[in-house]
Amino acid sequence: MKTVLVVEDSPTDRRLIVALLQQVGLNVVCVDSAESALHWLSANHRPDLIVLDIVMPGISGLDLCRQLRASPAFEDISIIFCSSKDQEFDRFWALRQGGDAYIAKPFAPLDLVQTVCSHLS
């Protein structure tokens, strides 16, 4: 079973993303900050994909993405940004930092599921 790490500080968005991904048979691990994600990853966990918010307290999603891309252990994990920042520049910058895809909130549930599944295959 594929594992997706969801890094999202909004409890409402977290619940929605987890429910959607579990419906299609994915194992979902949820954390509420980039720091919590780093802690989980440092315990030798390795997700197949990461859904990552950008704007969070502490370390931003962009900073976390850059850290993961700089680490040989995590550089090849697909990262899908899911953010309320919906300008074309935000999308461009997130992908430039190493993201594989970008979904703007509010998102269509099917778009999220299809994007995640296409990056897992």
Backbone as XML, in Angstrom:
<?xml version="1.0"?>
<chain id="A" units="angstrom">
  <residue number="1" name="MET">
    <atom name="N" x="0.840" y="-1.186" z="0.000"/>
    <atom name="CA" x="0.000" y="0.000" z="0.000"/>
    <atom name="C" x="0.884" y="1.248" z="0.000"/>
  </residue>
  <residue number="2" name="LYS">
    <atom name="N" x="0.542" y="2.188" z="-0.850"/>
    <atom name="CA" x="1.313" y="3.437" z="-0.957"/>
    <atom name="C" x="0.991" y="4.347" z="0.222"/>
  </residue>
  <residue number="3" name="THR">
    <atom name="N" x="2.029" y="5.053" z="0.693"/>
    <atom name="CA" x="1.865" y="5.975" z="1.813"/>
    <atom name="C" x="2.052" y="7.410" z="1.347"/>
  </residue>
  <residue number="4" name="VAL">
    <atom name="N" x="1.116" y="8.265" z="1.758"/>
    <atom name="CA" x="1.177" y="9.689" z="1.454"/>
    <atom name="C" x="1.316" y="10.449" z="2.770"/>
  </residue>
  <residue number="5" name="LEU">
    <atom name="N" x="2.306" y="11.329" z="2.831"/>
    <atom name="CA" x="2.475" y="12.218" z="3.985"/>
    <atom name="C" x="1.803" y="13.545" z="3.652"/>
  </residue>
  <residue number="6" name="VAL">
    <atom name="N" x="0.840" y="13.944" z="4.470"/>
    <atom name="CA" x="0.145" y="15.218" z="4.279"/>
    <atom name="C" x="0.660" y="16.191" z="5.328"/>
  </residue>
  <residue number="7" name="VAL">
    <atom name="N" x="1.203" y="17.314" z="4.861"/>
    <atom name="CA" x="1.733" y="18.356" z="5.747"/>
    <atom name="C" x="0.839" y="19.578" z="5.575"/>
  </residue>
  <residue number="8" name="GLU">
    <atom name="N" x="-0.059" y="19.782" z="6.534"/>
    <atom name="CA" x="-1.102" y="20.802" z="6.411"/>
    <atom name="C" x="-1.465" y="21.314" z="7.800"/>
  </residue>
  <residue number="9" name="ASP">
    <atom name="N" x="-1.441" y="22.639" z="7.997"/>
    <atom name="CA" x="-1.725" y="23.184" z="9.322"/>
    <atom name="C" x="-3.213" y="23.420" z="9.582"/>
  </residue>
  <residue number="10" name="SER">
    <atom name="N" x="-4.044" y="23.413" z="8.556"/>
    <atom name="CA" x="-5.486" y="23.624" z="8.740"/>
    <atom name="C" x="-6.181" y="22.286" z="9.033"/>
  </residue>
  <residue number="11" name="PRO">
    <atom name="N" x="-6.802" y="22.163" z="10.220"/>
    <atom name="CA" x="-7.493" y="20.902" z="10.551"/>
    <atom name="C" x="-8.576" y="20.536" z="9.536"/>
  </residue>
  <residue number="12" name="THR">
    <atom name="N" x="-9.302" y="21.522" z="9.026"/>
    <atom name="CA" x="-10.363" y="21.261" z="8.049"/>
    <atom name="C" x="-9.786" y="20.707" z="6.754"/>
  </residue>
  <residue number="13" name="ASP">
    <atom name="N" x="-8.741" y="21.351" z="6.231"/>
    <atom name="CA" x="-8.106" y="20.870" z="5.000"/>
    <atom name="C" x="-7.478" y="19.501" z="5.215"/>
  </residue>
  <residue number="14" name="ARG">
    <atom name="N" x="-6.879" y="19.294" z="6.385"/>
    <atom name="CA" x="-6.269" y="17.990" z="6.700"/>
    <atom name="C" x="-7.313" y="16.882" z="6.627"/>
  </residue>
  <residue number="15" name="ARG">
    <atom name="N" x="-8.441" y="17.101" z="7.288"/>
    <atom name="CA" x="-9.499" y="16.072" z="7.301"/>
    <atom name="C" x="-9.989" y="15.764" z="5.890"/>
  </residue>
  <residue number="16" name="LEU">
    <atom name="N" x="-10.193" y="16.798" z="5.083"/>
    <atom name="CA" x="-10.681" y="16.609" z="3.713"/>
    <atom name="C" x="-9.666" y="15.817" z="2.881"/>
  </residue>
  <residue number="17" name="ILE">
    <atom name="N" x="-8.410" y="16.222" z="2.926"/>
    <atom name="CA" x="-7.372" y="15.551" z="2.124"/>
    <atom name="C" x="-7.221" y="14.095" z="2.550"/>
  </residue>
  <residue number="18" name="VAL">
    <atom name="N" x="-7.193" y="13.859" z="3.867"/>
    <atom name="CA" x="-7.056" y="12.484" z="4.366"/>
    <atom name="C" x="-8.229" y="11.630" z="3.897"/>
  </residue>
  <residue number="19" name="ALA">
    <atom name="N" x="-9.451" y="12.140" z="4.034"/>
    <atom name="CA" x="-10.638" y="11.370" z="3.634"/>
    <atom name="C" x="-10.596" y="11.028" z="2.145"/>
  </residue>
  <residue number="20" name="LEU">
    <atom name="N" x="-10.235" y="12.001" z="1.314"/>
    <atom name="CA" x="-10.189" y="11.760" z="-0.132"/>
    <atom name="C" x="-9.153" y="10.704" z="-0.490"/>
  </residue>
  <residue number="21" name="LEU">
    <atom name="N" x="-7.977" y="10.787" z="0.117"/>
    <atom name="CA" x="-6.906" y="9.855" z="-0.242"/>
    <atom name="C" x="-7.159" y="8.458" z="0.329"/>
  </residue>
  <residue number="22" name="GLN">
    <atom name="N" x="-7.769" y="8.388" z="1.506"/>
    <atom name="CA" x="-8.087" y="7.074" z="2.069"/>
    <atom name="C" x="-9.165" y="6.373" z="1.246"/>
  </residue>
  <residue number="23" name="GLN">
    <atom name="N" x="-10.075" y="7.157" z="0.663"/>
    <atom name="CA" x="-11.140" y="6.579" z="-0.171"/>
    <atom name="C" x="-10.591" y="5.823" z="-1.373"/>
  </residue>
  <residue number="24" name="VAL">
    <atom name="N" x="-9.417" y="6.227" z="-1.856"/>
    <atom name="CA" x="-8.840" y="5.533" z="-3.010"/>
    <atom name="C" x="-7.796" y="4.510" z="-2.580"/>
  </residue>
  <residue number="25" name="GLY">
    <atom name="N" x="-7.791" y="4.162" z="-1.285"/>
    <atom name="CA" x="-6.966" y="3.059" z="-0.810"/>
    <atom name="C" x="-5.543" y="3.405" z="-0.424"/>
  </residue>
  <residue number="26" name="LEU">
    <atom name="N" x="-5.273" y="4.676" z="-0.166"/>
    <atom name="CA" x="-3.917" y="5.060" z="0.223"/>
    <atom name="C" x="-3.780" y="5.097" z="1.743"/>
  </residue>
  <residue number="27" name="ASN">
    <atom name="N" x="-2.583" y="4.784" z="2.220"/>
    <atom name="CA" x="-2.256" y="4.957" z="3.629"/>
    <atom name="C" x="-1.836" y="6.421" z="3.793"/>
  </residue>
  <residue number="28" name="VAL">
    <atom name="N" x="-2.482" y="7.142" z="4.701"/>
    <atom name="CA" x="-2.210" y="8.565" z="4.848"/>
    <atom name="C" x="-1.698" y="8.867" z="6.248"/>
  </residue>
  <residue number="29" name="VAL">
    <atom name="N" x="-0.558" y="9.543" z="6.301"/>
    <atom name="CA" x="0.002" y="10.025" z="7.554"/>
    <atom name="C" x="-0.126" y="11.547" z="7.519"/>
  </residue>
  <residue number="30" name="CYS">
    <atom name="N" x="-0.616" y="12.125" z="8.613"/>
    <atom name="CA" x="-0.871" y="13.562" z="8.653"/>
    <atom name="C" x="-0.052" y="14.244" z="9.736"/>
  </residue>
  <residue number="31" name="VAL">
    <atom name="N" x="0.557" y="15.348" z="9.395"/>
    <atom name="CA" x="1.244" y="16.186" z="10.385"/>
    <atom name="C" x="0.818" y="17.631" z="10.147"/>
  </residue>
  <residue number="32" name="ASP">
    <atom name="N" x="0.975" y="18.476" z="11.183"/>
    <atom name="CA" x="0.464" y="19.840" z="11.079"/>
    <atom name="C" x="1.536" y="20.905" z="10.878"/>
  </residue>
  <residue number="33" name="SER">
    <atom name="N" x="2.790" y="20.484" z="10.631"/>
    <atom name="CA" x="3.854" y="21.474" z="10.412"/>
    <atom name="C" x="5.024" y="20.823" z="9.682"/>
  </residue>
  <residue number="34" name="ALA">
    <atom name="N" x="5.860" y="21.675" z="9.101"/>
    <atom name="CA" x="7.071" y="21.174" z="8.445"/>
    <atom name="C" x="8.006" y="20.538" z="9.480"/>
  </residue>
  <residue number="35" name="GLU">
    <atom name="N" x="8.051" y="21.124" z="10.674"/>
    <atom name="CA" x="8.904" y="20.559" z="11.734"/>
    <atom name="C" x="8.453" y="19.143" z="12.090"/>
  </residue>
  <residue number="36" name="SER">
    <atom name="N" x="7.134" y="18.931" z="12.194"/>
    <atom name="CA" x="6.611" y="17.589" z="12.482"/>
    <atom name="C" x="6.920" y="16.625" z="11.338"/>
  </residue>
  <residue number="37" name="ALA">
    <atom name="N" x="6.870" y="17.126" z="10.114"/>
    <atom name="CA" x="7.206" y="16.284" z="8.960"/>
    <atom name="C" x="8.665" y="15.849" z="9.030"/>
  </residue>
  <residue number="38" name="LEU">
    <atom name="N" x="9.552" y="16.780" z="9.341"/>
    <atom name="CA" x="10.978" y="16.442" z="9.447"/>
    <atom name="C" x="11.214" y="15.423" z="10.561"/>
  </residue>
  <residue number="39" name="HIS">
    <atom name="N" x="10.495" y="15.589" z="11.664"/>
    <atom name="CA" x="10.624" y="14.645" z="12.783"/>
    <atom name="C" x="10.173" y="13.243" z="12.342"/>
  </residue>
  <residue number="40" name="TRP">
    <atom name="N" x="9.037" y="13.151" z="11.652"/>
    <atom name="CA" x="8.511" y="11.871" z="11.186"/>
    <atom name="C" x="9.476" y="11.229" z="10.186"/>
  </residue>
  <residue number="41" name="LEU">
    <atom name="N" x="9.980" y="12.032" z="9.260"/>
    <atom name="CA" x="10.908" y="11.521" z="8.248"/>
    <atom name="C" x="12.234" y="11.081" z="8.869"/>
  </residue>
  <residue number="42" name="SER">
    <atom name="N" x="12.663" y="11.761" z="9.939"/>
    <atom name="CA" x="13.944" y="11.416" z="10.568"/>
    <atom name="C" x="13.872" y="10.081" z="11.313"/>
  </residue>
  <residue number="43" name="ALA">
    <atom name="N" x="12.665" y="9.572" z="11.530"/>
    <atom name="CA" x="12.488" y="8.278" z="12.206"/>
    <atom name="C" x="12.478" y="7.136" z="11.185"/>
  </residue>
  <residue number="44" name="ASN">
    <atom name="N" x="13.155" y="7.339" z="10.076"/>
    <atom name="CA" x="13.281" y="6.334" z="9.012"/>
    <atom name="C" x="11.967" y="5.976" z="8.340"/>
  </residue>
  <residue number="45" name="HIS">
    <atom name="N" x="11.020" y="6.896" z="8.342"/>
    <atom name="CA" x="9.801" y="6.712" z="7.561"/>
    <atom name="C" x="10.063" y="7.278" z="6.172"/>
  </residue>
  <residue number="46" name="ARG">
    <atom name="N" x="9.455" y="6.632" z="5.176"/>
    <atom name="CA" x="9.636" y="7.104" z="3.800"/>
    <atom name="C" x="8.307" y="7.013" z="3.060"/>
  </residue>
  <residue number="47" name="PRO">
    <atom name="N" x="7.654" y="8.155" z="2.857"/>
    <atom name="CA" x="6.390" y="8.119" z="2.110"/>
    <atom name="C" x="6.661" y="7.961" z="0.613"/>
  </residue>
  <residue number="48" name="ASP">
    <atom name="N" x="5.630" y="7.566" z="-0.110"/>
    <atom name="CA" x="5.740" y="7.484" z="-1.570"/>
    <atom name="C" x="5.502" y="8.847" z="-2.201"/>
  </residue>
  <residue number="49" name="LEU">
    <atom name="N" x="4.813" y="9.729" z="-1.461"/>
    <atom name="CA" x="4.471" y="11.045" z="-1.978"/>
    <atom name="C" x="4.167" y="11.965" z="-0.797"/>
  </residue>
  <residue number="50" name="ILE">
    <atom name="N" x="4.374" y="13.274" z="-0.987"/>
    <atom name="CA" x="4.074" y="14.259" z="0.050"/>
    <atom name="C" x="3.125" y="15.308" z="-0.530"/>
  </residue>
  <residue number="51" name="VAL">
    <atom name="N" x="2.022" y="15.567" z="0.184"/>
    <atom name="CA" x="1.128" y="16.685" z="-0.136"/>
    <atom name="C" x="1.489" y="17.780" z="0.855"/>
  </residue>
  <residue number="52" name="LEU">
    <atom name="N" x="1.886" y="18.941" z="0.337"/>
    <atom name="CA" x="2.531" y="19.951" z="1.163"/>
    <atom name="C" x="1.890" y="21.331" z="1.012"/>
  </residue>
  <residue number="53" name="ASP">
    <atom name="N" x="1.446" y="21.873" z="2.147"/>
    <atom name="CA" x="0.956" y="23.250" z="2.171"/>
    <atom name="C" x="2.163" y="24.180" z="2.098"/>
  </residue>
  <residue number="54" name="ILE">
    <atom name="N" x="1.973" y="25.411" z="1.687"/>
    <atom name="CA" x="3.090" y="26.362" z="1.629"/>
    <atom name="C" x="3.127" y="27.248" z="2.868"/>
  </residue>
  <residue number="55" name="VAL">
    <atom name="N" x="1.987" y="27.873" z="3.183"/>
    <atom name="CA" x="1.948" y="28.834" z="4.285"/>
    <atom name="C" x="1.617" y="28.105" z="5.587"/>
  </residue>
  <residue number="56" name="MET">
    <atom name="N" x="2.619" y="27.972" z="6.452"/>
    <atom name="CA" x="2.451" y="27.333" z="7.755"/>
    <atom name="C" x="3.307" y="28.080" z="8.767"/>
  </residue>
  <residue number="57" name="PRO">
    <atom name="N" x="2.936" y="27.997" z="10.047"/>
    <atom name="CA" x="3.797" y="28.612" z="11.069"/>
    <atom name="C" x="5.158" y="27.912" z="11.071"/>
  </residue>
  <residue number="58" name="GLY">
    <atom name="N" x="6.204" y="28.636" z="11.401"/>
    <atom name="CA" x="7.537" y="28.026" z="11.424"/>
    <atom name="C" x="8.084" y="27.881" z="10.015"/>
  </residue>
  <residue number="59" name="ILE">
    <atom name="N" x="8.617" y="26.714" z="9.730"/>
    <atom name="CA" x="9.208" y="26.435" z="8.420"/>
    <atom name="C" x="8.106" y="26.378" z="7.361"/>
  </residue>
  <residue number="60" name="SER">
    <atom name="N" x="8.296" y="27.092" z="6.255"/>
    <atom name="CA" x="7.285" y="27.065" z="5.182"/>
    <atom name="C" x="7.406" y="25.788" z="4.360"/>
  </residue>
  <residue number="61" name="GLY">
    <atom name="N" x="6.360" y="25.513" z="3.604"/>
    <atom name="CA" x="6.392" y="24.361" z="2.714"/>
    <atom name="C" x="7.484" y="24.469" z="1.666"/>
  </residue>
  <residue number="62" name="LEU">
    <atom name="N" x="7.751" y="25.692" z="1.194"/>
    <atom name="CA" x="8.820" y="25.881" z="0.206"/>
    <atom name="C" x="10.179" y="25.531" z="0.812"/>
  </residue>
  <residue number="63" name="ASP">
    <atom name="N" x="10.401" y="25.958" z="2.057"/>
    <atom name="CA" x="11.671" y="25.636" z="2.718"/>
    <atom name="C" x="11.812" y="24.130" z="2.945"/>
  </residue>
  <residue number="64" name="LEU">
    <atom name="N" x="10.711" y="23.484" z="3.353"/>
    <atom name="CA" x="10.751" y="22.035" z="3.559"/>
    <atom name="C" x="11.061" y="21.330" z="2.243"/>
  </residue>
  <residue number="65" name="CYS">
    <atom name="N" x="10.441" y="21.755" z="1.171"/>
    <atom name="CA" x="10.682" y="21.159" z="-0.143"/>
    <atom name="C" x="12.160" y="21.272" z="-0.516"/>
  </residue>
  <residue number="66" name="ARG">
    <atom name="N" x="12.728" y="22.449" z="-0.326"/>
    <atom name="CA" x="14.156" y="22.637" z="-0.646"/>
    <atom name="C" x="15.040" y="21.709" z="0.199"/>
  </residue>
  <residue number="67" name="GLN">
    <atom name="N" x="14.711" y="21.564" z="1.491"/>
    <atom name="CA" x="15.492" y="20.669" z="2.357"/>
    <atom name="C" x="15.401" y="19.226" z="1.870"/>
  </residue>
  <residue number="68" name="LEU">
    <atom name="N" x="14.213" y="18.799" z="1.496"/>
    <atom name="CA" x="14.039" y="17.416" z="1.038"/>
    <atom name="C" x="14.757" y="17.179" z="-0.288"/>
  </residue>
  <residue number="69" name="ARG">
    <atom name="N" x="14.689" y="18.144" z="-1.186"/>
    <atom name="CA" x="15.366" y="17.996" z="-2.480"/>
    <atom name="C" x="16.887" y="17.966" z="-2.322"/>
  </residue>
  <residue number="70" name="ALA">
    <atom name="N" x="17.398" y="18.553" z="-1.244"/>
    <atom name="CA" x="18.846" y="18.568" z="-1.001"/>
    <atom name="C" x="19.322" y="17.293" z="-0.318"/>
  </residue>
  <residue number="71" name="SER">
    <atom name="N" x="18.394" y="16.440" z="0.109"/>
    <atom name="CA" x="18.751" y="15.211" z="0.824"/>
    <atom name="C" x="18.645" y="13.996" z="-0.091"/>
  </residue>
  <residue number="72" name="PRO">
    <atom name="N" x="19.742" y="13.249" z="-0.257"/>
    <atom name="CA" x="19.692" y="12.063" z="-1.124"/>
    <atom name="C" x="18.605" y="11.060" z="-0.704"/>
  </residue>
  <residue number="73" name="ALA">
    <atom name="N" x="18.266" y="11.023" z="0.576"/>
    <atom name="CA" x="17.261" y="10.066" z="1.056"/>
    <atom name="C" x="15.849" y="10.414" z="0.585"/>
  </residue>
  <residue number="74" name="PHE">
    <atom name="N" x="15.608" y="11.689" z="0.288"/>
    <atom name="CA" x="14.248" y="12.113" z="-0.036"/>
    <atom name="C" x="14.114" y="12.837" z="-1.371"/>
  </residue>
  <residue number="75" name="GLU">
    <atom name="N" x="15.211" y="13.022" z="-2.093"/>
    <atom name="CA" x="15.187" y="13.853" z="-3.294"/>
    <atom name="C" x="14.265" y="13.336" z="-4.385"/>
  </residue>
  <residue number="76" name="ASP">
    <atom name="N" x="13.945" y="12.037" z="-4.366"/>
    <atom name="CA" x="13.133" y="11.466" z="-5.442"/>
    <atom name="C" x="11.664" y="11.268" z="-5.075"/>
  </residue>
  <residue number="77" name="ILE">
    <atom name="N" x="11.248" y="11.698" z="-3.879"/>
    <atom name="CA" x="9.854" y="11.565" z="-3.473"/>
    <atom name="C" x="9.040" y="12.677" z="-4.154"/>
  </residue>
  <residue number="78" name="SER">
    <atom name="N" x="7.928" y="12.308" z="-4.755"/>
    <atom name="CA" x="7.062" y="13.308" z="-5.394"/>
    <atom name="C" x="6.475" y="14.239" z="-4.340"/>
  </residue>
  <residue number="79" name="ILE">
    <atom name="N" x="6.481" y="15.539" z="-4.642"/>
    <atom name="CA" x="5.913" y="16.546" z="-3.748"/>
    <atom name="C" x="4.849" y="17.318" z="-4.519"/>
  </residue>
  <residue number="80" name="ILE">
    <atom name="N" x="3.631" y="17.300" z="-3.981"/>
    <atom name="CA" x="2.527" y="18.045" z="-4.563"/>
    <atom name="C" x="2.169" y="19.169" z="-3.604"/>
  </residue>
  <residue number="81" name="PHE">
    <atom name="N" x="2.344" y="20.396" z="-4.060"/>
    <atom name="CA" x="1.959" y="21.543" z="-3.242"/>
    <atom name="C" x="0.450" y="21.711" z="-3.318"/>
  </residue>
  <residue number="82" name="CYS">
    <atom name="N" x="-0.170" y="22.005" z="-2.183"/>
    <atom name="CA" x="-1.600" y="22.267" z="-2.109"/>
    <atom name="C" x="-1.740" y="23.527" z="-1.261"/>
  </residue>
  <residue number="83" name="SER">
    <atom name="N" x="-1.991" y="24.658" z="-1.910"/>
    <atom name="CA" x="-1.905" y="25.936" z="-1.214"/>
    <atom name="C" x="-2.999" y="26.907" z="-1.609"/>
  </residue>
  <residue number="84" name="SER">
    <atom name="N" x="-3.323" y="27.802" z="-0.685"/>
    <atom name="CA" x="-4.289" y="28.862" z="-0.977"/>
    <atom name="C" x="-3.644" y="29.976" z="-1.806"/>
  </residue>
  <residue number="85" name="LYS">
    <atom name="N" x="-2.320" y="29.933" z="-1.960"/>
    <atom name="CA" x="-1.641" y="30.907" z="-2.822"/>
    <atom name="C" x="-1.915" y="30.481" z="-4.269"/>
  </residue>
  <residue number="86" name="ASP">
    <atom name="N" x="-2.731" y="31.275" z="-4.974"/>
    <atom name="CA" x="-3.218" y="30.800" z="-6.265"/>
    <atom name="C" x="-2.764" y="31.638" z="-7.460"/>
  </residue>
  <residue number="87" name="GLN">
    <atom name="N" x="-1.757" y="32.458" z="-7.279"/>
    <atom name="CA" x="-1.253" y="33.248" z="-8.400"/>
    <atom name="C" x="-0.289" y="32.403" z="-9.244"/>
  </residue>
  <residue number="88" name="GLU">
    <atom name="N" x="-0.176" y="32.753" z="-10.510"/>
    <atom name="CA" x="0.712" y="32.006" z="-11.406"/>
    <atom name="C" x="2.149" y="32.027" z="-10.899"/>
  </residue>
  <residue number="89" name="PHE">
    <atom name="N" x="2.569" y="33.147" z="-10.290"/>
    <atom name="CA" x="3.928" y="33.228" z="-9.759"/>
    <atom name="C" x="4.136" y="32.238" z="-8.614"/>
  </residue>
  <residue number="90" name="ASP">
    <atom name="N" x="3.118" y="32.059" z="-7.770"/>
    <atom name="CA" x="3.218" y="31.104" z="-6.654"/>
    <atom name="C" x="3.440" y="29.689" z="-7.194"/>
  </residue>
  <residue number="91" name="ARG">
    <atom name="N" x="2.674" y="29.343" z="-8.208"/>
    <atom name="CA" x="2.802" y="28.020" z="-8.839"/>
    <atom name="C" x="4.210" y="27.863" z="-9.438"/>
  </residue>
  <residue number="92" name="PHE">
    <atom name="N" x="4.639" y="28.865" z="-10.187"/>
    <atom name="CA" x="5.956" y="28.831" z="-10.815"/>
    <atom name="C" x="7.050" y="28.659" z="-9.753"/>
  </residue>
  <residue number="93" name="TRP">
    <atom name="N" x="6.981" y="29.440" z="-8.685"/>
    <atom name="CA" x="8.018" y="29.422" z="-7.662"/>
    <atom name="C" x="8.041" y="28.085" z="-6.921"/>
  </residue>
  <residue number="94" name="ALA">
    <atom name="N" x="6.860" y="27.530" z="-6.621"/>
    <atom name="CA" x="6.788" y="26.248" z="-5.913"/>
    <atom name="C" x="7.395" y="25.127" z="-6.763"/>
  </residue>
  <residue number="95" name="LEU">
    <atom name="N" x="7.091" y="25.136" z="-8.033"/>
    <atom name="CA" x="7.649" y="24.092" z="-8.912"/>
    <atom name="C" x="9.149" y="24.309" z="-9.086"/>
  </residue>
  <residue number="96" name="ARG">
    <atom name="N" x="9.570" y="25.553" z="-9.082"/>
    <atom name="CA" x="10.997" y="25.867" z="-9.196"/>
    <atom name="C" x="11.783" y="25.373" z="-7.967"/>
  </residue>
  <residue number="97" name="GLN">
    <atom name="N" x="11.126" y="25.321" z="-6.803"/>
    <atom name="CA" x="11.773" y="24.857" z="-5.565"/>
    <atom name="C" x="11.865" y="23.330" z="-5.502"/>
  </residue>
  <residue number="98" name="GLY">
    <atom name="N" x="11.233" y="22.657" z="-6.463"/>
    <atom name="CA" x="11.331" y="21.201" z="-6.497"/>
    <atom name="C" x="10.007" y="20.473" z="-6.431"/>
  </residue>
  <residue number="99" name="GLY">
    <atom name="N" x="8.911" y="21.208" z="-6.405"/>
    <atom name="CA" x="7.607" y="20.549" z="-6.404"/>
    <atom name="C" x="7.330" y="19.877" z="-7.739"/>
  </residue>
  <residue number="100" name="ASP">
    <atom name="N" x="6.555" y="18.809" z="-7.698"/>
    <atom name="CA" x="6.206" y="18.075" z="-8.922"/>
    <atom name="C" x="4.860" y="18.517" z="-9.495"/>
  </residue>
  <residue number="101" name="ALA">
    <atom name="N" x="4.008" y="19.066" z="-8.631"/>
    <atom name="CA" x="2.691" y="19.531" z="-9.074"/>
    <atom name="C" x="2.206" y="20.579" z="-8.083"/>
  </residue>
  <residue number="102" name="TYR">
    <atom name="N" x="1.162" y="21.319" z="-8.499"/>
    <atom name="CA" x="0.642" y="22.404" z="-7.675"/>
    <atom name="C" x="-0.867" y="22.433" z="-7.799"/>
  </residue>
  <residue number="103" name="ILE">
    <atom name="N" x="-1.551" y="22.379" z="-6.668"/>
    <atom name="CA" x="-3.003" y="22.456" z="-6.641"/>
    <atom name="C" x="-3.375" y="23.656" z="-5.772"/>
  </residue>
  <residue number="104" name="ALA">
    <atom name="N" x="-4.197" y="24.547" z="-6.320"/>
    <atom name="CA" x="-4.628" y="25.727" z="-5.563"/>
    <atom name="C" x="-5.902" y="25.402" z="-4.783"/>
  </residue>
  <residue number="105" name="LYS">
    <atom name="N" x="-5.964" y="25.893" z="-3.532"/>
    <atom name="CA" x="-7.174" y="25.760" z="-2.723"/>
    <atom name="C" x="-8.070" y="26.962" z="-3.020"/>
  </residue>
  <residue number="106" name="PRO">
    <atom name="N" x="-9.373" y="26.786" z="-2.997"/>
    <atom name="CA" x="-10.053" y="25.506" z="-2.808"/>
    <atom name="C" x="-9.918" y="24.656" z="-4.073"/>
  </residue>
  <residue number="107" name="PHE">
    <atom name="N" x="-9.764" y="23.367" z="-3.876"/>
    <atom name="CA" x="-9.550" y="22.478" z="-5.016"/>
    <atom name="C" x="-10.766" y="21.581" z="-5.229"/>
  </residue>
  <residue number="108" name="ALA">
    <atom name="N" x="-10.895" y="21.084" z="-6.449"/>
    <atom name="CA" x="-11.916" y="20.079" z="-6.740"/>
    <atom name="C" x="-11.382" y="18.742" z="-6.227"/>
  </residue>
  <residue number="109" name="PRO">
    <atom name="N" x="-12.168" y="18.017" z="-5.422"/>
    <atom name="CA" x="-11.683" y="16.746" z="-4.870"/>
    <atom name="C" x="-11.088" y="15.809" z="-5.919"/>
  </residue>
  <residue number="110" name="LEU">
    <atom name="N" x="-11.731" y="15.720" z="-7.076"/>
    <atom name="CA" x="-11.237" y="14.829" z="-8.128"/>
    <atom name="C" x="-9.854" y="15.265" z="-8.622"/>
  </residue>
  <residue number="111" name="ASP">
    <atom name="N" x="-9.620" y="16.573" z="-8.697"/>
    <atom name="CA" x="-8.308" y="17.075" z="-9.130"/>
    <atom name="C" x="-7.209" y="16.606" z="-8.177"/>
  </residue>
  <residue number="112" name="LEU">
    <atom name="N" x="-7.473" y="16.716" z="-6.880"/>
    <atom name="CA" x="-6.469" y="16.278" z="-5.896"/>
    <atom name="C" x="-6.186" y="14.793" z="-6.052"/>
  </residue>
  <residue number="113" name="VAL">
    <atom name="N" x="-7.239" y="13.991" z="-6.082"/>
    <atom name="CA" x="-7.069" y="12.529" z="-6.183"/>
    <atom name="C" x="-6.343" y="12.153" z="-7.474"/>
  </residue>
  <residue number="114" name="GLN">
    <atom name="N" x="-6.739" y="12.739" z="-8.590"/>
    <atom name="CA" x="-6.100" y="12.406" z="-9.864"/>
    <atom name="C" x="-4.630" y="12.827" z="-9.887"/>
  </residue>
  <residue number="115" name="THR">
    <atom name="N" x="-4.328" y="13.996" z="-9.342"/>
    <atom name="CA" x="-2.948" y="14.461" z="-9.324"/>
    <atom name="C" x="-2.081" y="13.545" z="-8.459"/>
  </residue>
  <residue number="116" name="VAL">
    <atom name="N" x="-2.575" y="13.203" z="-7.277"/>
    <atom name="CA" x="-1.824" y="12.307" z="-6.391"/>
    <atom name="C" x="-1.616" y="10.951" z="-7.063"/>
  </residue>
  <residue number="117" name="CYS">
    <atom name="N" x="-2.679" y="10.380" z="-7.585"/>
    <atom name="CA" x="-2.572" y="9.049" z="-8.204"/>
    <atom name="C" x="-1.648" y="9.049" z="-9.411"/>
  </residue>
  <residue number="118" name="SER">
    <atom name="N" x="-1.673" y="10.125" z="-10.204"/>
    <atom name="CA" x="-0.803" y="10.161" z="-11.382"/>
    <atom name="C" x="0.676" y="10.239" z="-10.989"/>
  </residue>
  <residue number="119" name="HIS">
    <atom name="N" x="0.983" y="10.823" z="-9.826"/>
    <atom name="CA" x="2.379" y="10.914" z="-9.377"/>
    <atom name="C" x="2.811" y="9.700" z="-8.562"/>
  </residue>
  <residue number="120" name="LEU">
    <atom name="N" x="1.882" y="8.819" z="-8.260"/>
    <atom name="CA" x="2.240" y="7.578" z="-7.538"/>
    <atom name="C" x="2.529" y="6.441" z="-8.498"/>
  </residue>
  <residue number="121" name="SER">
    <atom name="N" x="2.055" y="6.549" z="-9.743"/>
    <atom name="CA" x="2.206" y="5.406" z="-10.655"/>
    <atom name="C" x="3.537" y="5.426" z="-11.386"/>
  </residue>
</chain>
